[in-house]
Coordinates of C-alpha atoms in Angstrom, one line a residue:
M1 CA -75.8 -33.6 -8.6
H2 CA -72.9 -33.5 -5.7
I3 CA -69.9 -33.3 -7.8
A4 CA -66.0 -33.4 -6.6
I5 CA -63.4 -31.7 -8.7
I6 CA -59.7 -32.9 -8.3
G7 CA -57.6 -29.7 -8.8
A8 CA -58.3 -26.2 -8.0
G9 CA -56.3 -24.9 -11.1
I10 CA -58.0 -22.8 -14.0
A11 CA -59.6 -26.2 -15.6
G12 CA -61.4 -26.7 -12.2
L13 CA -62.5 -23.6 -11.3
S14 CA -63.6 -22.7 -14.6
A15 CA -65.8 -26.1 -14.7
A16 CA -67.0 -25.3 -10.9
Y17 CA -68.0 -21.6 -11.7
D18 CA -70.5 -23.5 -14.6
L19 CA -71.6 -26.2 -12.9
L20 CA -72.3 -24.3 -9.9
A21 CA -74.7 -22.0 -12.4
A22 CA -76.5 -25.0 -13.5
G23 CA -77.4 -25.8 -9.8
H24 CA -75.1 -28.7 -8.7
Q25 CA -73.0 -28.8 -5.5
V26 CA -69.4 -28.4 -6.1
T27 CA -66.3 -29.3 -3.9
L28 CA -62.7 -28.9 -4.9
Y29 CA -60.0 -30.9 -3.9
E30 CA -56.5 -29.1 -3.9
A31 CA -53.2 -31.0 -2.9
T32 CA -51.6 -27.7 -2.8
D33 CA -52.4 -24.3 -0.5
H34 CA -53.6 -22.2 -3.5
T35 CA -55.8 -22.3 -6.0
G36 CA -54.7 -21.3 -9.7
G37 CA -52.5 -24.6 -10.9
L38 CA -49.7 -23.6 -13.2
A39 CA -51.1 -19.6 -13.3
A40 CA -50.7 -19.1 -9.5
G41 CA -48.2 -16.5 -8.4
F42 CA -46.1 -15.6 -5.4
Q43 CA -45.5 -12.1 -4.1
D44 CA -42.3 -10.5 -2.6
E45 CA -42.4 -8.2 0.6
S46 CA -41.1 -5.5 -1.8
W47 CA -43.6 -5.7 -4.7
D48 CA -47.1 -4.4 -5.0
W49 CA -48.3 -7.0 -7.6
P50 CA -47.9 -11.1 -7.6
L51 CA -45.6 -12.8 -10.1
E52 CA -46.5 -16.2 -11.8
K53 CA -44.4 -19.0 -11.2
F54 CA -44.5 -20.1 -14.6
Y55 CA -44.3 -17.3 -17.4
H56 CA -47.6 -16.4 -18.5
H57 CA -49.6 -14.0 -21.2
I58 CA -52.5 -14.8 -22.9
F59 CA -53.1 -13.7 -26.9
K60 CA -56.0 -11.5 -28.4
S61 CA -57.3 -14.5 -29.9
D62 CA -57.6 -16.4 -26.4
K63 CA -61.6 -16.2 -26.8
A64 CA -62.4 -18.7 -24.0
I65 CA -60.3 -17.0 -21.3
I66 CA -61.4 -13.2 -22.4
Q67 CA -65.0 -14.4 -22.4
L68 CA -64.9 -15.6 -18.9
V69 CA -62.9 -12.5 -17.8
A70 CA -66.0 -10.4 -19.3
E71 CA -68.2 -12.5 -17.3
L72 CA -66.5 -12.1 -14.1
G73 CA -66.7 -8.4 -14.6
F74 CA -63.0 -8.1 -14.5
S75 CA -62.5 -6.9 -18.5
D76 CA -61.1 -3.7 -17.0
S77 CA -58.2 -5.4 -15.5
L78 CA -57.2 -7.0 -18.8
F79 CA -54.6 -5.1 -21.2
F80 CA -52.6 -6.0 -24.1
P81 CA -49.3 -4.4 -24.4
R82 CA -47.2 -5.1 -27.3
P83 CA -43.5 -6.7 -26.2
T84 CA -40.7 -7.4 -28.5
T85 CA -39.8 -11.1 -29.3
S86 CA -36.2 -11.6 -30.4
V87 CA -33.9 -14.4 -31.4
I88 CA -30.3 -15.2 -30.8
Y89 CA -28.5 -15.0 -34.6
E90 CA -24.5 -15.3 -34.8
G91 CA -24.4 -14.2 -31.0
K92 CA -26.6 -11.4 -31.2
I93 CA -30.1 -10.5 -30.3
V94 CA -32.3 -9.9 -33.0
P95 CA -36.0 -8.9 -32.7
F96 CA -38.1 -11.6 -35.0
D97 CA -42.1 -10.9 -34.3
S98 CA -43.4 -9.3 -37.3
P99 CA -43.1 -9.5 -41.4
L100 CA -40.8 -6.2 -41.4
R101 CA -38.6 -7.8 -38.7
W102 CA -38.4 -10.9 -40.8
I103 CA -37.5 -9.1 -43.8
T104 CA -34.9 -7.1 -42.3
F105 CA -33.6 -10.5 -40.4
P106 CA -29.9 -10.7 -41.5
G107 CA -29.9 -14.6 -41.8
F108 CA -32.6 -14.3 -44.7
N109 CA -31.8 -13.2 -47.9
L110 CA -35.1 -11.9 -50.3
L111 CA -35.9 -15.5 -51.0
D112 CA -36.0 -16.7 -47.6
V113 CA -38.1 -13.9 -46.8
A114 CA -40.7 -14.9 -49.5
R115 CA -40.8 -18.4 -48.5
F116 CA -40.8 -17.7 -45.0
G117 CA -43.7 -15.4 -45.5
L118 CA -45.6 -17.6 -47.9
V119 CA -45.7 -20.9 -45.6
S120 CA -46.2 -19.0 -42.4
A121 CA -49.4 -17.4 -44.3
Y122 CA -50.3 -20.5 -45.2
L123 CA -50.6 -21.9 -41.7
R124 CA -51.9 -19.0 -40.5
F125 CA -55.1 -18.6 -42.6
T126 CA -56.0 -22.4 -43.2
K127 CA -57.2 -25.3 -41.5
P128 CA -55.4 -28.6 -42.6
W129 CA -54.8 -29.8 -38.9
R130 CA -56.0 -33.1 -39.5
R131 CA -53.8 -33.7 -42.4
L132 CA -50.8 -32.3 -40.7
E133 CA -50.8 -34.5 -37.8
Q134 CA -50.4 -37.4 -40.1
E135 CA -46.5 -35.9 -40.7
T136 CA -44.0 -34.8 -38.5
A137 CA -43.2 -31.1 -37.9
D138 CA -39.4 -31.8 -38.7
A139 CA -40.1 -33.3 -41.7
W140 CA -43.0 -30.7 -42.8
L141 CA -41.1 -27.7 -41.8
R142 CA -37.6 -29.0 -43.4
R143 CA -39.7 -29.8 -46.6
W144 CA -41.8 -26.5 -46.8
Y145 CA -39.3 -23.8 -45.4
G146 CA -36.4 -25.2 -46.3
D147 CA -33.1 -26.4 -44.5
K148 CA -31.6 -22.9 -44.0
I149 CA -34.6 -21.6 -42.5
Y150 CA -35.6 -24.7 -40.7
E151 CA -32.1 -25.2 -39.3
T152 CA -32.3 -21.3 -38.4
T153 CA -35.5 -20.8 -36.9
W154 CA -37.7 -24.0 -36.2
R155 CA -35.5 -27.0 -35.3
P156 CA -33.6 -24.7 -32.6
M157 CA -37.2 -24.4 -31.1
L158 CA -38.5 -27.7 -31.6
I159 CA -35.6 -29.4 -29.6
G160 CA -35.8 -26.4 -27.0
K161 CA -39.6 -27.2 -26.4
F162 CA -39.5 -31.4 -26.9
G163 CA -36.2 -32.3 -26.0
P164 CA -35.4 -36.1 -27.2
Y165 CA -39.3 -36.3 -28.7
Y166 CA -38.2 -33.1 -31.1
Q167 CA -38.4 -35.4 -34.3
E168 CA -41.7 -37.1 -33.5
V169 CA -44.0 -33.9 -32.6
N170 CA -46.6 -33.9 -35.2
M171 CA -47.1 -30.8 -37.8
A172 CA -50.8 -30.2 -36.4
W173 CA -49.1 -28.8 -33.0
M174 CA -46.9 -26.0 -34.6
W175 CA -49.7 -25.2 -37.3
A176 CA -51.7 -24.6 -34.1
R177 CA -49.4 -22.3 -32.7
L178 CA -48.8 -20.2 -35.9
H179 CA -52.8 -20.3 -36.5
V180 CA -53.7 -18.2 -33.7
R181 CA -51.0 -16.3 -31.9
S182 CA -50.9 -12.9 -31.9
P183 CA -48.5 -10.0 -31.5
Q184 CA -50.3 -8.2 -28.6
L185 CA -49.7 -10.4 -25.4
G186 CA -52.4 -9.8 -22.6
Y187 CA -51.7 -9.3 -18.8
F188 CA -53.8 -8.4 -15.7
T189 CA -53.5 -5.9 -13.2
G190 CA -52.2 -7.4 -10.5
G191 CA -51.1 -10.5 -12.5
F192 CA -52.8 -13.7 -13.2
Q193 CA -53.1 -14.1 -9.5
A194 CA -55.6 -11.0 -9.4
F195 CA -57.9 -13.5 -12.0
I196 CA -57.2 -16.5 -10.1
D197 CA -58.6 -14.8 -6.8
R198 CA -61.6 -13.0 -9.0
L199 CA -62.5 -16.8 -10.3
T200 CA -62.0 -18.5 -7.2
A201 CA -64.1 -16.0 -5.1
A202 CA -66.6 -16.3 -7.8
V203 CA -66.8 -20.0 -7.3
Q204 CA -66.9 -19.6 -3.5
Q205 CA -70.0 -16.7 -4.0
R206 CA -71.9 -19.2 -6.0
G207 CA -71.7 -21.7 -3.1
G208 CA -68.3 -23.9 -4.1
Q209 CA -66.3 -25.6 -1.3
I210 CA -62.7 -25.5 -1.6
L211 CA -60.4 -27.6 0.2
L212 CA -56.8 -26.8 0.1
N213 CA -54.2 -29.1 1.2
T214 CA -56.2 -31.8 0.7
P215 CA -54.9 -34.5 -1.8
V216 CA -56.9 -37.3 -3.2
S217 CA -55.3 -40.9 -3.0
G218 CA -58.1 -42.8 -4.7
I219 CA -61.3 -43.0 -6.8
A220 CA -63.6 -46.1 -6.7
E221 CA -67.0 -47.2 -7.5
G222 CA -69.2 -47.0 -4.6
A223 CA -72.9 -48.0 -3.7
N224 CA -75.8 -46.9 -5.6
G225 CA -73.9 -45.7 -8.7
R226 CA -72.0 -43.2 -6.7
L227 CA -68.4 -42.9 -6.9
T228 CA -66.1 -42.9 -3.6
L229 CA -63.2 -40.4 -3.4
A230 CA -60.4 -40.9 -0.7
T231 CA -58.4 -38.4 0.7
P232 CA -56.2 -38.5 4.3
T233 CA -59.0 -37.2 6.0
G234 CA -61.6 -39.9 5.1
Q235 CA -63.9 -40.9 2.3
A236 CA -66.6 -39.0 0.6
A237 CA -69.4 -40.6 -1.7
Y238 CA -70.3 -38.1 -5.0
D239 CA -72.6 -38.3 -7.9
R240 CA -69.8 -37.4 -10.5
I241 CA -66.2 -36.7 -10.2
L242 CA -64.1 -34.4 -12.5
A243 CA -60.5 -35.0 -12.6
T244 CA -58.3 -32.2 -13.6
T245 CA -54.9 -34.0 -12.7
S246 CA -52.2 -35.0 -15.3
P247 CA -53.0 -38.4 -16.9
H248 CA -50.7 -40.6 -15.0
L249 CA -52.0 -39.5 -11.8
L250 CA -55.4 -40.5 -12.9
S251 CA -54.5 -43.7 -13.9
R252 CA -52.8 -44.1 -10.3
L253 CA -56.1 -42.8 -8.6
A254 CA -58.6 -45.0 -10.6
P255 CA -57.0 -48.1 -11.4
D256 CA -60.5 -49.7 -11.9
L257 CA -60.5 -48.1 -15.3
P258 CA -61.0 -50.3 -18.0
A259 CA -57.5 -51.4 -19.6
D260 CA -57.9 -49.6 -23.1
Y261 CA -58.6 -46.1 -21.3
L262 CA -55.6 -46.9 -19.0
G263 CA -53.5 -47.6 -21.6
Q264 CA -54.4 -44.2 -23.3
L265 CA -53.6 -42.5 -20.1
L266 CA -50.1 -44.2 -19.9
N267 CA -49.1 -43.5 -23.4
L268 CA -49.8 -39.9 -23.3
K269 CA -46.1 -38.3 -23.2
S270 CA -45.3 -35.1 -21.6
M271 CA -42.5 -32.5 -20.5
G272 CA -41.7 -31.3 -17.3
A273 CA -40.9 -27.2 -16.8
V274 CA -38.5 -25.7 -14.3
V275 CA -38.6 -21.8 -14.4
M276 CA -36.0 -19.6 -12.1
T277 CA -37.2 -16.3 -11.5
L278 CA -34.9 -13.8 -10.8
A279 CA -35.3 -10.4 -9.0
L280 CA -32.5 -8.3 -10.9
K281 CA -30.9 -4.8 -9.4
R282 CA -30.4 -3.7 -13.3
P283 CA -31.9 -4.8 -16.4
L284 CA -30.4 -7.6 -18.2
L285 CA -31.7 -6.7 -22.0
P286 CA -31.9 -3.2 -22.1
D287 CA -30.7 -2.5 -25.7
H288 CA -33.8 -4.2 -27.7
L289 CA -36.3 -4.0 -24.9
T290 CA -36.7 -7.6 -25.5
Y291 CA -39.4 -9.2 -23.3
W292 CA -39.2 -12.9 -24.7
L293 CA -35.9 -14.4 -26.2
N294 CA -35.7 -17.8 -27.9
I295 CA -32.6 -19.3 -27.2
P296 CA -31.2 -21.8 -29.7
S297 CA -30.4 -25.2 -28.8
S298 CA -28.6 -27.4 -31.2
T299 CA -28.9 -30.7 -29.2
P300 CA -31.7 -32.7 -27.4
D301 CA -28.8 -33.1 -24.7
K302 CA -29.4 -29.8 -23.4
T303 CA -26.4 -30.1 -21.0
Q304 CA -24.6 -29.9 -24.2
N305 CA -25.9 -26.5 -25.3
D306 CA -24.3 -23.1 -24.8
V307 CA -27.1 -22.2 -22.6
P308 CA -28.6 -24.4 -20.3
F309 CA -32.5 -23.1 -20.8
L310 CA -34.9 -22.7 -23.4
A311 CA -35.9 -19.0 -23.3
L312 CA -34.8 -16.0 -21.3
V313 CA -37.6 -13.7 -20.4
E314 CA -37.5 -10.2 -19.2
H315 CA -40.9 -9.7 -17.7
T316 CA -40.3 -6.2 -16.7
N317 CA -39.6 -5.2 -20.6
Y318 CA -43.2 -6.1 -20.7
I319 CA -44.9 -5.0 -17.7
S320 CA -43.2 -1.9 -15.6
P321 CA -40.6 -2.8 -13.0
T322 CA -42.2 -0.1 -11.0
H323 CA -44.8 -2.9 -9.8
Y324 CA -41.8 -4.8 -8.5
G325 CA -40.5 -2.5 -6.4
G326 CA -37.9 -1.4 -9.0
D327 CA -36.4 -4.9 -9.5
H328 CA -36.0 -6.2 -13.0
I329 CA -37.9 -9.6 -13.5
I330 CA -36.2 -12.7 -15.5
Y331 CA -37.6 -16.0 -16.1
C332 CA -34.8 -18.7 -17.2
G333 CA -37.4 -21.4 -18.3
D334 CA -36.9 -24.9 -19.9
Y335 CA -39.0 -27.8 -20.6
V336 CA -37.1 -31.0 -19.4
T337 CA -38.3 -34.8 -19.3
P338 CA -39.5 -35.7 -16.0
D339 CA -36.4 -37.6 -14.9
H340 CA -34.1 -34.9 -15.8
A341 CA -31.4 -33.8 -13.5
Y342 CA -33.0 -30.4 -12.9
F343 CA -35.8 -31.8 -10.8
Q344 CA -32.8 -33.4 -8.7
M345 CA -30.7 -30.4 -8.3
N346 CA -31.1 -28.0 -5.2
D347 CA -32.0 -24.3 -6.0
S348 CA -28.6 -23.0 -5.4
E349 CA -27.1 -25.3 -7.7
L350 CA -29.6 -24.5 -10.4
E351 CA -29.3 -20.6 -9.8
K352 CA -25.3 -20.9 -10.0
L353 CA -25.8 -22.9 -13.2
F354 CA -28.4 -20.3 -15.0
T355 CA -26.8 -17.5 -14.0
G356 CA -23.5 -18.9 -15.4
A357 CA -24.9 -18.1 -18.9
L358 CA -26.3 -14.8 -18.3
A359 CA -23.1 -13.0 -19.3
Q360 CA -23.7 -14.6 -22.8
F361 CA -26.7 -11.8 -23.2
N362 CA -25.2 -9.1 -21.5
P363 CA -21.5 -9.0 -20.5
D364 CA -21.8 -6.3 -17.8
F365 CA -23.7 -9.2 -15.9
K366 CA -22.3 -9.9 -12.3
P367 CA -23.7 -12.4 -9.6
D368 CA -24.3 -9.6 -7.4
W369 CA -26.9 -8.1 -9.7
V370 CA -29.1 -10.9 -8.5
R371 CA -31.1 -9.6 -5.3
K372 CA -33.2 -12.8 -4.8
S373 CA -34.1 -16.1 -6.8
W374 CA -37.0 -18.6 -6.7
V375 CA -37.7 -21.9 -8.6
A376 CA -40.4 -23.5 -9.7
R377 CA -40.8 -27.2 -10.9
E378 CA -43.6 -29.1 -12.4
K379 CA -43.3 -32.5 -13.9
Y380 CA -46.2 -32.2 -16.3
A381 CA -46.2 -28.9 -18.1
Q382 CA -46.3 -29.6 -22.0
P383 CA -47.8 -32.5 -23.5
V384 CA -46.0 -34.2 -26.5
P385 CA -48.5 -34.8 -29.2
L386 CA -47.0 -37.6 -31.6
L387 CA -48.3 -38.6 -35.2
N388 CA -52.1 -39.1 -35.4
H389 CA -52.3 -37.4 -32.0
S390 CA -56.2 -37.1 -32.0
A391 CA -56.9 -40.7 -32.2
N392 CA -54.9 -40.8 -28.8
I393 CA -56.7 -38.5 -26.8
P394 CA -58.7 -39.7 -23.9
E395 CA -62.4 -39.0 -23.9
I396 CA -63.5 -36.4 -21.2
A397 CA -66.2 -39.0 -20.4
T398 CA -64.2 -41.8 -19.2
P399 CA -65.4 -45.6 -19.1
L400 CA -65.9 -45.7 -15.3
P401 CA -69.5 -44.2 -15.0
G402 CA -69.6 -40.6 -13.5
L403 CA -66.2 -40.1 -13.9
Y404 CA -64.7 -37.2 -16.3
F405 CA -61.4 -36.0 -17.1
A406 CA -60.1 -32.6 -18.2
S407 CA -56.5 -32.1 -18.9
M408 CA -54.1 -30.0 -21.0
S409 CA -53.3 -33.2 -22.7
Q410 CA -56.6 -33.1 -24.5
V411 CA -57.0 -29.6 -25.8
Y412 CA -55.1 -30.6 -28.8
P413 CA -54.5 -29.3 -31.4
W414 CA -54.0 -26.3 -29.6
D415 CA -51.3 -26.0 -27.1
R416 CA -51.6 -25.8 -23.5
G417 CA -52.1 -22.7 -21.6
T418 CA -54.6 -20.6 -19.4
N419 CA -57.1 -20.1 -22.1
Y420 CA -57.4 -23.5 -23.0
A421 CA -57.4 -24.8 -19.4
V422 CA -60.9 -22.5 -19.4
E423 CA -62.1 -24.3 -22.5
I424 CA -61.6 -27.6 -21.5
G425 CA -63.0 -27.2 -18.1
R426 CA -66.0 -25.5 -19.1
R427 CA -66.5 -28.1 -21.9
A428 CA -66.5 -30.7 -19.5
A429 CA -68.7 -29.0 -17.3
R430 CA -71.4 -28.9 -20.2
L431 CA -70.7 -32.7 -20.8
M432 CA -71.6 -33.4 -17.3
V433 CA -74.8 -31.2 -17.2
Q434 CA -75.6 -32.7 -20.6
T435 CA -75.5 -36.2 -19.4
S436 CA -77.0 -35.3 -16.3
Q437 CA -80.2 -33.9 -18.1
E438 CA -80.3 -37.0 -20.4
G439 CA -80.1 -39.3 -17.6
N440 CA -83.0 -37.8 -16.0
R441 CA -85.3 -37.8 -19.0
G442 CA -84.4 -41.6 -19.5
N443 CA -85.7 -42.0 -16.1

């Protein structure tokens, strides 16, 4: 088959890698000037390693990406440090990433510790997610952890992640986060960009064609059972097309999809992401060497919170600043609705807003610590799984013959991330190969 893949992110590249191995011709269409999607990096002239536009790491339990890394002969470049994750409690930064630290957490008494440990263990070691998706995380967590623990830990996280939807997200999403995550976090020598470059090269070595700066404007049924794909340079016909776009973009590209399937695409909700990366002359969080600091949110109206972002990530408390010319790298990240003001503000306005909060974490901070800043924005970054979400997920094989769809909205109950981008891309490729073989047998 001659197959087109829309999007050269991790999912699209992973699918292409397998489809090419199965003997098919593959052309990837990428609207931007680079491969890698949300995992792609950038590099300052003073750095030895690139850095991700959006914060990235993987977990020891991320089998799909670890398997692909091994197939690429790249395992020696993957390593797993054990950084510190902290929370803010009564204005202080407190490590909160292990049973010992739960026990010593100043906000918990012994009964709280026991309850926190028992409920967390249930979620960690059981698999009741189909039952849990019938209840909101807000209600389930409050009932089983209790008001005190819920208000201290889980509610601020849900608000930060999902904003106005925090009381609508189902509990299976939270189960998935607690069920598989590990304290050791994986990273690549040379950053995620090194992995992307390796995977991109492998796709090209297998004969895949990657067309950058080539957005797709439409998908339609063509002659002889083929599909037509439209770009600014013209049209091309393919036996199969795999779209790895957002659901709403697919609905615009393929308006001939049946109404029921289009309705599924349009009903899926998601949050956008805004990340400001700062290269500082000095470390911001030196005391506990905190890598990831969860910021408490008291209201879904993020303009009313003390800190205007969800997480403060000091990347160089995880990966040595020697790889970044001695810079201390900070991410200020937030999930916001796609129509949020952060998408309209210019970079300097956003920098002033975000850096204005940094003295809350280090009273010595001054704006002149910032050597340089970068802003990355993506309107489709975090799916919002509502009650009984498994019934709302669009099938990978769409009702339009030959058109397939693979997105982060379909990895549920798991959370979005590079591991599940690999998994959904390879799953789509297996399905395309399988249906092709079945079609050939039928003929």
